[in-house]
C-alpha positions as a LaTeX table, in Angstrom:
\begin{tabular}{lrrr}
\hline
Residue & $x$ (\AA) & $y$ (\AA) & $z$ (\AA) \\
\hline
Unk1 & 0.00 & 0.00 & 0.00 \\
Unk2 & 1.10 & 3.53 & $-0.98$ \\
Unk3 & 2.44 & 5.35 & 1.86 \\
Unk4 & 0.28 & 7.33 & 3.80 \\
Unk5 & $-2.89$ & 6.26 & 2.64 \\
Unk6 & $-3.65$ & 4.03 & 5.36 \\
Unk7 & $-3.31$ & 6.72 & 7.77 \\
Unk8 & $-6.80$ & 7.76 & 9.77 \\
Unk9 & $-8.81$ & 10.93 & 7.99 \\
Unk10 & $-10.71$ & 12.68 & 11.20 \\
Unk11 & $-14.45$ & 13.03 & 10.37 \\
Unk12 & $-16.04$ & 16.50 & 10.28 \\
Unk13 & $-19.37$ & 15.49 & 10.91 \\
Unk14 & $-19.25$ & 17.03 & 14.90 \\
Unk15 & $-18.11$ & 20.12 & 13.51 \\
Unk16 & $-20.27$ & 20.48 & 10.81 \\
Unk17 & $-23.31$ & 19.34 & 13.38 \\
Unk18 & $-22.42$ & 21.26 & 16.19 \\
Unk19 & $-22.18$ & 24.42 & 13.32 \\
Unk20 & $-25.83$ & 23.90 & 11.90 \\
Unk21 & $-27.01$ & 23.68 & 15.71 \\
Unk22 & $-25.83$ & 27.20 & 15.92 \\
Unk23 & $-26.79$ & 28.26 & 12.95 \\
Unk24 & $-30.34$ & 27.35 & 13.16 \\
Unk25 & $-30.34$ & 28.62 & 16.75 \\
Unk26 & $-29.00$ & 31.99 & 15.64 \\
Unk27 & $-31.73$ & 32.55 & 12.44 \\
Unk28 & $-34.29$ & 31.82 & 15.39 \\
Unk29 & $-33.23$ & 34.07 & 17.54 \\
Unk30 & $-32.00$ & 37.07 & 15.10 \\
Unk31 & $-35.80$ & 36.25 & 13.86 \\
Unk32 & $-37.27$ & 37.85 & 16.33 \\
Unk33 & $-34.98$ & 40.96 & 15.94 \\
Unk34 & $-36.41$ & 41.19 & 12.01 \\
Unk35 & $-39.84$ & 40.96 & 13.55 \\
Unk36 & $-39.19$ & 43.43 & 15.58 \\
Unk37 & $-37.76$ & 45.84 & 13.26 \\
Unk38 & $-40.27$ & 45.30 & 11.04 \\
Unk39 & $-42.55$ & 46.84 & 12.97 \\
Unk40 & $-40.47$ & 49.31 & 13.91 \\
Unk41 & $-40.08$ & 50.78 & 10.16 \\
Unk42 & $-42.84$ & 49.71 & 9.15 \\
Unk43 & $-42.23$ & 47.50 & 6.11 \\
Unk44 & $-42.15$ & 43.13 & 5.62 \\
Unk45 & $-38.58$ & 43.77 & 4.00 \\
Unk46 & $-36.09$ & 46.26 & 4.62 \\
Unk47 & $-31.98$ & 46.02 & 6.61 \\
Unk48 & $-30.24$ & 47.62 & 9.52 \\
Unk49 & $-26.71$ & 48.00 & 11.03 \\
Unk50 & $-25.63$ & 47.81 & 14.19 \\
Unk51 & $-21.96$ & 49.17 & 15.36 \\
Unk52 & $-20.17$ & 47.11 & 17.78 \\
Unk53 & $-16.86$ & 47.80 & 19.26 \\
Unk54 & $-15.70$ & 44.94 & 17.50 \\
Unk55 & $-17.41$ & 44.76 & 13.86 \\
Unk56 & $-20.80$ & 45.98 & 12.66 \\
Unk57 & $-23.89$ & 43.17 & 12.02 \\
Unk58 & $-26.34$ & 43.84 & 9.74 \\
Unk59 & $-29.59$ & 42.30 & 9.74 \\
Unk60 & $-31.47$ & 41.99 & 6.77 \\
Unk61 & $-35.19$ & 40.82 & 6.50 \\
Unk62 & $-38.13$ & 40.06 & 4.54 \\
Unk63 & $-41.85$ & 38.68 & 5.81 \\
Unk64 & $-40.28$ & 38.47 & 8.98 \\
Unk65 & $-37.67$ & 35.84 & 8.06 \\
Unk66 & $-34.25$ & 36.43 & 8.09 \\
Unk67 & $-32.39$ & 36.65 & 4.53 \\
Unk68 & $-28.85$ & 37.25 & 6.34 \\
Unk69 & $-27.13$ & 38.08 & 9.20 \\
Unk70 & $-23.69$ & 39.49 & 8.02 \\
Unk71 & $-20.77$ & 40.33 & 10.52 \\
Unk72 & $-18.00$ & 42.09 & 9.49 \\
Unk73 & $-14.99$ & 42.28 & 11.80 \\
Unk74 & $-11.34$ & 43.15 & 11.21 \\
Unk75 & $-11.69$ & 43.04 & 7.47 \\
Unk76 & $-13.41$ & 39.50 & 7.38 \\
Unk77 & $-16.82$ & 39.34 & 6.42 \\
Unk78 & $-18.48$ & 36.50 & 8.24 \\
Unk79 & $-22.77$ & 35.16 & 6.96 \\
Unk80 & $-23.75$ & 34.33 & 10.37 \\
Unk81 & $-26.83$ & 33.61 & 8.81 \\
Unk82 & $-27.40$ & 33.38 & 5.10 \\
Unk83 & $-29.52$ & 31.98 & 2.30 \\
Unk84 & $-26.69$ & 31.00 & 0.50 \\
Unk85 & $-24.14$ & 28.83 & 2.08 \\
Unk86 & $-23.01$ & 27.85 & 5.74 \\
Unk87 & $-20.20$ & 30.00 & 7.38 \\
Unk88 & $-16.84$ & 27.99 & 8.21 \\
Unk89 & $-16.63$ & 26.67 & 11.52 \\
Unk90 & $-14.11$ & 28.66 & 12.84 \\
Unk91 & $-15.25$ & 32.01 & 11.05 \\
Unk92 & $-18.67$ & 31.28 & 12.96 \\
Unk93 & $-17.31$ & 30.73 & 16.19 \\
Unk94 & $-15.43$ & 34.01 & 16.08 \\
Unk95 & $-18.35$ & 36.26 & 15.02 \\
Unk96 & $-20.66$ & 34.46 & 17.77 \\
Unk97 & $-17.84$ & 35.74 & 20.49 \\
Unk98 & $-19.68$ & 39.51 & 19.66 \\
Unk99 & $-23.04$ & 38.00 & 18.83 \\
Unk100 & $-24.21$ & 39.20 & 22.61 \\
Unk101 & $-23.06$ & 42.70 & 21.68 \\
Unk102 & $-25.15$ & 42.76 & 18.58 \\
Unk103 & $-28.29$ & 42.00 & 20.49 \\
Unk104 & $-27.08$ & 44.80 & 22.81 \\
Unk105 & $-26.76$ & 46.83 & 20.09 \\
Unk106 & $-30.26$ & 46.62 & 18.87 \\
Unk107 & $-31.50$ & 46.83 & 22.79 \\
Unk108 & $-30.06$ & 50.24 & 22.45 \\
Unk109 & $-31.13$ & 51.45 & 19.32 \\
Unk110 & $-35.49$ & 50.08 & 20.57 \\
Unk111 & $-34.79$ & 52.21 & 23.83 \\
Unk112 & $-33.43$ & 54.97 & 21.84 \\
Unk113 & $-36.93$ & 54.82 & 20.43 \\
Unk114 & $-38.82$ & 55.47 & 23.96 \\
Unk115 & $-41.06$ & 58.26 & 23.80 \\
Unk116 & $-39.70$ & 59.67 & 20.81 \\
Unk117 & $-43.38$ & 60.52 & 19.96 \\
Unk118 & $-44.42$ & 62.16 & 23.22 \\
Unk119 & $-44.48$ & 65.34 & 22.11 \\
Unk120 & $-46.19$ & 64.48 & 18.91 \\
Unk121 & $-49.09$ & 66.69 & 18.05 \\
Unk122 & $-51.85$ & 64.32 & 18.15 \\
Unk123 & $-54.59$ & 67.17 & 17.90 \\
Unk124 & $-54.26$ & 67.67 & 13.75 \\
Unk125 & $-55.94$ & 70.51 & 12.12 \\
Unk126 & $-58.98$ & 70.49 & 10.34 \\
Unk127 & $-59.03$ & 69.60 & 6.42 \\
Unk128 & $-61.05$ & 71.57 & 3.88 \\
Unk129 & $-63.61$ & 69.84 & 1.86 \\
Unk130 & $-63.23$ & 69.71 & $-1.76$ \\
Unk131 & $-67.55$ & 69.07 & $-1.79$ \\
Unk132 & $-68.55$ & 72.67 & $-3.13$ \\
Unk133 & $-65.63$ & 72.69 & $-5.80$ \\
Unk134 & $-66.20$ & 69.03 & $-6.95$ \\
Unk135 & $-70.14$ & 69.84 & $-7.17$ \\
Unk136 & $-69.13$ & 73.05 & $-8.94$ \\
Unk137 & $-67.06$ & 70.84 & $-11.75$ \\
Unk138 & $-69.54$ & 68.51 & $-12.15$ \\
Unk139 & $-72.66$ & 70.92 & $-12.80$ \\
Unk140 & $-70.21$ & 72.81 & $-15.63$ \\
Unk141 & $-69.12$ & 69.95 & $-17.15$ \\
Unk142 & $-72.70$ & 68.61 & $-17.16$ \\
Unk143 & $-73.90$ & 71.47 & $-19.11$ \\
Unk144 & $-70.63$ & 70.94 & $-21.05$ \\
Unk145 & $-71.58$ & 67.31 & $-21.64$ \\
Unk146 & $-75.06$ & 68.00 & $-22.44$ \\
Unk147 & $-74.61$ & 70.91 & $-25.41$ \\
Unk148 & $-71.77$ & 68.58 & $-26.64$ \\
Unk149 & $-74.05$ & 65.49 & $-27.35$ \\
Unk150 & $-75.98$ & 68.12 & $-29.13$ \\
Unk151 & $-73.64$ & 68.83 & $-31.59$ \\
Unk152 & $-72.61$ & 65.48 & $-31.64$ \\
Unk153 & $-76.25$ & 64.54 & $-32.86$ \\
Unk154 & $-76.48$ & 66.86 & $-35.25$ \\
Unk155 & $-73.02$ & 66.22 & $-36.48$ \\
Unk156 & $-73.64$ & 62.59 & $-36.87$ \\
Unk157 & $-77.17$ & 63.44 & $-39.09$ \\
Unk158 & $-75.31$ & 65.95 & $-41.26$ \\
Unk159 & $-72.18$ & 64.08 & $-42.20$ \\
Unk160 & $-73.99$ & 60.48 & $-41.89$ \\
Unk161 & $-70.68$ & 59.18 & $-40.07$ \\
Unk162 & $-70.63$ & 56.73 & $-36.89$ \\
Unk163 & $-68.02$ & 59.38 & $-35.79$ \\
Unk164 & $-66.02$ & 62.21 & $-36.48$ \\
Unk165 & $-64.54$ & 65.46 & $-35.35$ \\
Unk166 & $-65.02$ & 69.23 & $-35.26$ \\
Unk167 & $-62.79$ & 71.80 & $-34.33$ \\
Unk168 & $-62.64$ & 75.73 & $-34.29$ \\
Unk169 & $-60.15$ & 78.31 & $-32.95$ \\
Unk170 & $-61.64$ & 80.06 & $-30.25$ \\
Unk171 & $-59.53$ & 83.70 & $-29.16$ \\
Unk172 & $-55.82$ & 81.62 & $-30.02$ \\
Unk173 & $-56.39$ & 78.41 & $-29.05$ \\
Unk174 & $-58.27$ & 74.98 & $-31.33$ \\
Unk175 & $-60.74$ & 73.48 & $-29.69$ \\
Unk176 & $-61.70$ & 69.67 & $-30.88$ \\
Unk177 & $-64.99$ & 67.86 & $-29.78$ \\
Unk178 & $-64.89$ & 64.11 & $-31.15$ \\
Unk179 & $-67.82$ & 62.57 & $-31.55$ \\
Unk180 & $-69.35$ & 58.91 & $-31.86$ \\
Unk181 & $-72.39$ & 57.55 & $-32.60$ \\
Unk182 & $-74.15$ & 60.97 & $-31.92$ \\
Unk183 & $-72.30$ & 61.37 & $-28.30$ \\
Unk184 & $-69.32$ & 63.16 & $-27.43$ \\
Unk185 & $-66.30$ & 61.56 & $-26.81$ \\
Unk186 & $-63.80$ & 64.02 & $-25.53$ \\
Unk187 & $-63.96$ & 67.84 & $-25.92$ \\
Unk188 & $-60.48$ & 69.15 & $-25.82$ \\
Unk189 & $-58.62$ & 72.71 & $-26.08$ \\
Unk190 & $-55.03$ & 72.85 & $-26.97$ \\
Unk191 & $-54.50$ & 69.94 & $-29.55$ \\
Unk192 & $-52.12$ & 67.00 & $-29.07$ \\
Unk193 & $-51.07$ & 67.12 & $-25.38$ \\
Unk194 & $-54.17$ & 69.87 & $-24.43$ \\
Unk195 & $-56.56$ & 70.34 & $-21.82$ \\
Unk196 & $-59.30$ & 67.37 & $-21.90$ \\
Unk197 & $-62.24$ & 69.25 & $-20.57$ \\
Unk198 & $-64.46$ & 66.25 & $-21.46$ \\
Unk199 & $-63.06$ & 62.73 & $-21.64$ \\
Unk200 & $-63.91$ & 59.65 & $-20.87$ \\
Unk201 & $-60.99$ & 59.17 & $-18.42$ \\
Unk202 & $-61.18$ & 61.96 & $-15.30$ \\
Unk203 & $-62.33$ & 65.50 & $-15.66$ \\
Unk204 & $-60.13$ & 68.23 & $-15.79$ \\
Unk205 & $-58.23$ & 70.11 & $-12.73$ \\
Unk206 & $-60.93$ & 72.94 & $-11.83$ \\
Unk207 & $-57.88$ & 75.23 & $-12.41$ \\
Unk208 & $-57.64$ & 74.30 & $-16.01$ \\
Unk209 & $-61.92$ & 74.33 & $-16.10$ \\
Unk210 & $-61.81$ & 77.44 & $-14.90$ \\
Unk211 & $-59.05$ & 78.95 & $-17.48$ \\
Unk212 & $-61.48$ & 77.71 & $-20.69$ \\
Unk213 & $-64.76$ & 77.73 & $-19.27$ \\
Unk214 & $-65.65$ & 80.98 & $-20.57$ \\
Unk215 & $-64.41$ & 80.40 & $-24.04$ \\
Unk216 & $-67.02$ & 77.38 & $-24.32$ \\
Unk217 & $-69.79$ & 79.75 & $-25.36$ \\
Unk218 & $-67.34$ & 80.59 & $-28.40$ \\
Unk219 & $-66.81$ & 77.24 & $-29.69$ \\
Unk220 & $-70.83$ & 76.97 & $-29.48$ \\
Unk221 & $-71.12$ & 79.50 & $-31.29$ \\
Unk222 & $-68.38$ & 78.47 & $-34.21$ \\
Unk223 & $-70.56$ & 74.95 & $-34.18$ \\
Unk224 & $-73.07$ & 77.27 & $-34.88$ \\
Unk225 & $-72.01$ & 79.29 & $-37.53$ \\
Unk226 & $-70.75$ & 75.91 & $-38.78$ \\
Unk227 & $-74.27$ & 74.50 & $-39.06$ \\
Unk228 & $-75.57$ & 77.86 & $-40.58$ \\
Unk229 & $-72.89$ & 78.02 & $-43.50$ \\
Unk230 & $-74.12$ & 73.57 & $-44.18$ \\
Unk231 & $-77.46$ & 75.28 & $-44.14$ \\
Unk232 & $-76.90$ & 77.94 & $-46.73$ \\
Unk233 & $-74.83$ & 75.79 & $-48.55$ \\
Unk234 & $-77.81$ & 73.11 & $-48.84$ \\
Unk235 & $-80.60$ & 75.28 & $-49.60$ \\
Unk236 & $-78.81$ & 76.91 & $-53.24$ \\
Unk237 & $-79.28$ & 73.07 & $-54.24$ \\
Unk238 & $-81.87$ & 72.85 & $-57.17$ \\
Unk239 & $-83.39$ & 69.13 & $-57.96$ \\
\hline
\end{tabular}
């Protein structure tokens, strides 16, 4: 037999078991530090470091199970804890002779926490209503809406299309009222990237009602004129 190879090759199964012991004991117990700072800022994920004399651990969490516990000490980076992989033996063993001042560590940083909302107003002001501006918007735009299916209508008998569009420039800006089957689909002032005063989507900031509101009448009025000029148009037509 070669020499050497009948020589006797220690097992590392204690080691190995005596490390997952740990382990596991450790991801139970830094658990309920990730449950508790969970609550603290207010999230199911997030991380946090905590200085040591010795290294700084940081904890980092998500659904209130620990994704790693990372020590870093005298330029060795140690996964107490990780998703990954195992630490070493030994590199476990030395981080777990500061684990007790990690916990410490966090014990601090909870108490630091004690009454930091004391002085917290707790008597908030009072909120203005939006109800009389809202109502305002809506009984505009419902006139708005109602004189635009108008024109709609009468659009959709003159032309004899399922849909369509007019436009007219009212003072120096175009104003465009689609229409399909004989109802309005979006009245709009501006052109591409304008102000939707109608739409199908949300009505317009009152700001921006309130800034073309009283140009409306105009574009009624172009419709109008519109209609009048098919009218005249029509009647010099001899059969």
């Amino acid at each position: 037999m070669t020499a050497g190879l009948d020589a006797d090759v220690v097992g590392a199964d204690a080691a190995a078991d005596r490390r997952d012991e740990v382990v596991a004991e450790v991801t139970d117990h830094a658990g309920r530090i990730a449950r508790e700072l969970a609550r603290i800022q207010g999230g199911d994920y997030g991380q946090r470091a905590f200085d040591t004399d010795r290294g700084t651990w940081t904890l980092k969490y998500e659904g209130g199970d620990v994704q790693y516990l990372r020590f870093e000490g005298r330029g060795a980076d140690t996964y107490v804890v990780s998703t990954q992989q195992p630490p070493e033996p030994e590199d476990l063993a030395a981080a777990m002779t500061d684990y007790d001042a990690f916990v410490e560590s966090f014990n601090d940083y909870v108490r630091s926490l004690d009454g930091v909302l004391d002085d917290a107003a707790d008597d908030l002001p009072a909120i203005e209503s939006v109800d009389s501006v809202v109502e305002a918007r809506e009984r505009i735009l419902s006139r708005m809406r109602e004189a635009c299916d108008q024109m709609a209508q009468q659009l959709n008998r003159v032309e004899g299309n399922d849909y369509g569009t007019f436009s007219a420039r009212v003072g120096s800006s175009r104003w465009e009222l689609k229409w399909e089957e004989g109802r309005a689909s979006y009245l709009r002032v501006g052109g591409e990237g304008g102000v939707y005063l109608l739409s199908q989507y949300q009505p317009p900031a009152p700001k921006d009602l309130r800034a073309h509101a009283d140009d409306f009448s105009g574009f009624v009025d172009a419709f109008n004129e519109h209609v009048s000029e098919i009218s005249d148009s029509l009647d010099t037509v001899e059969l």
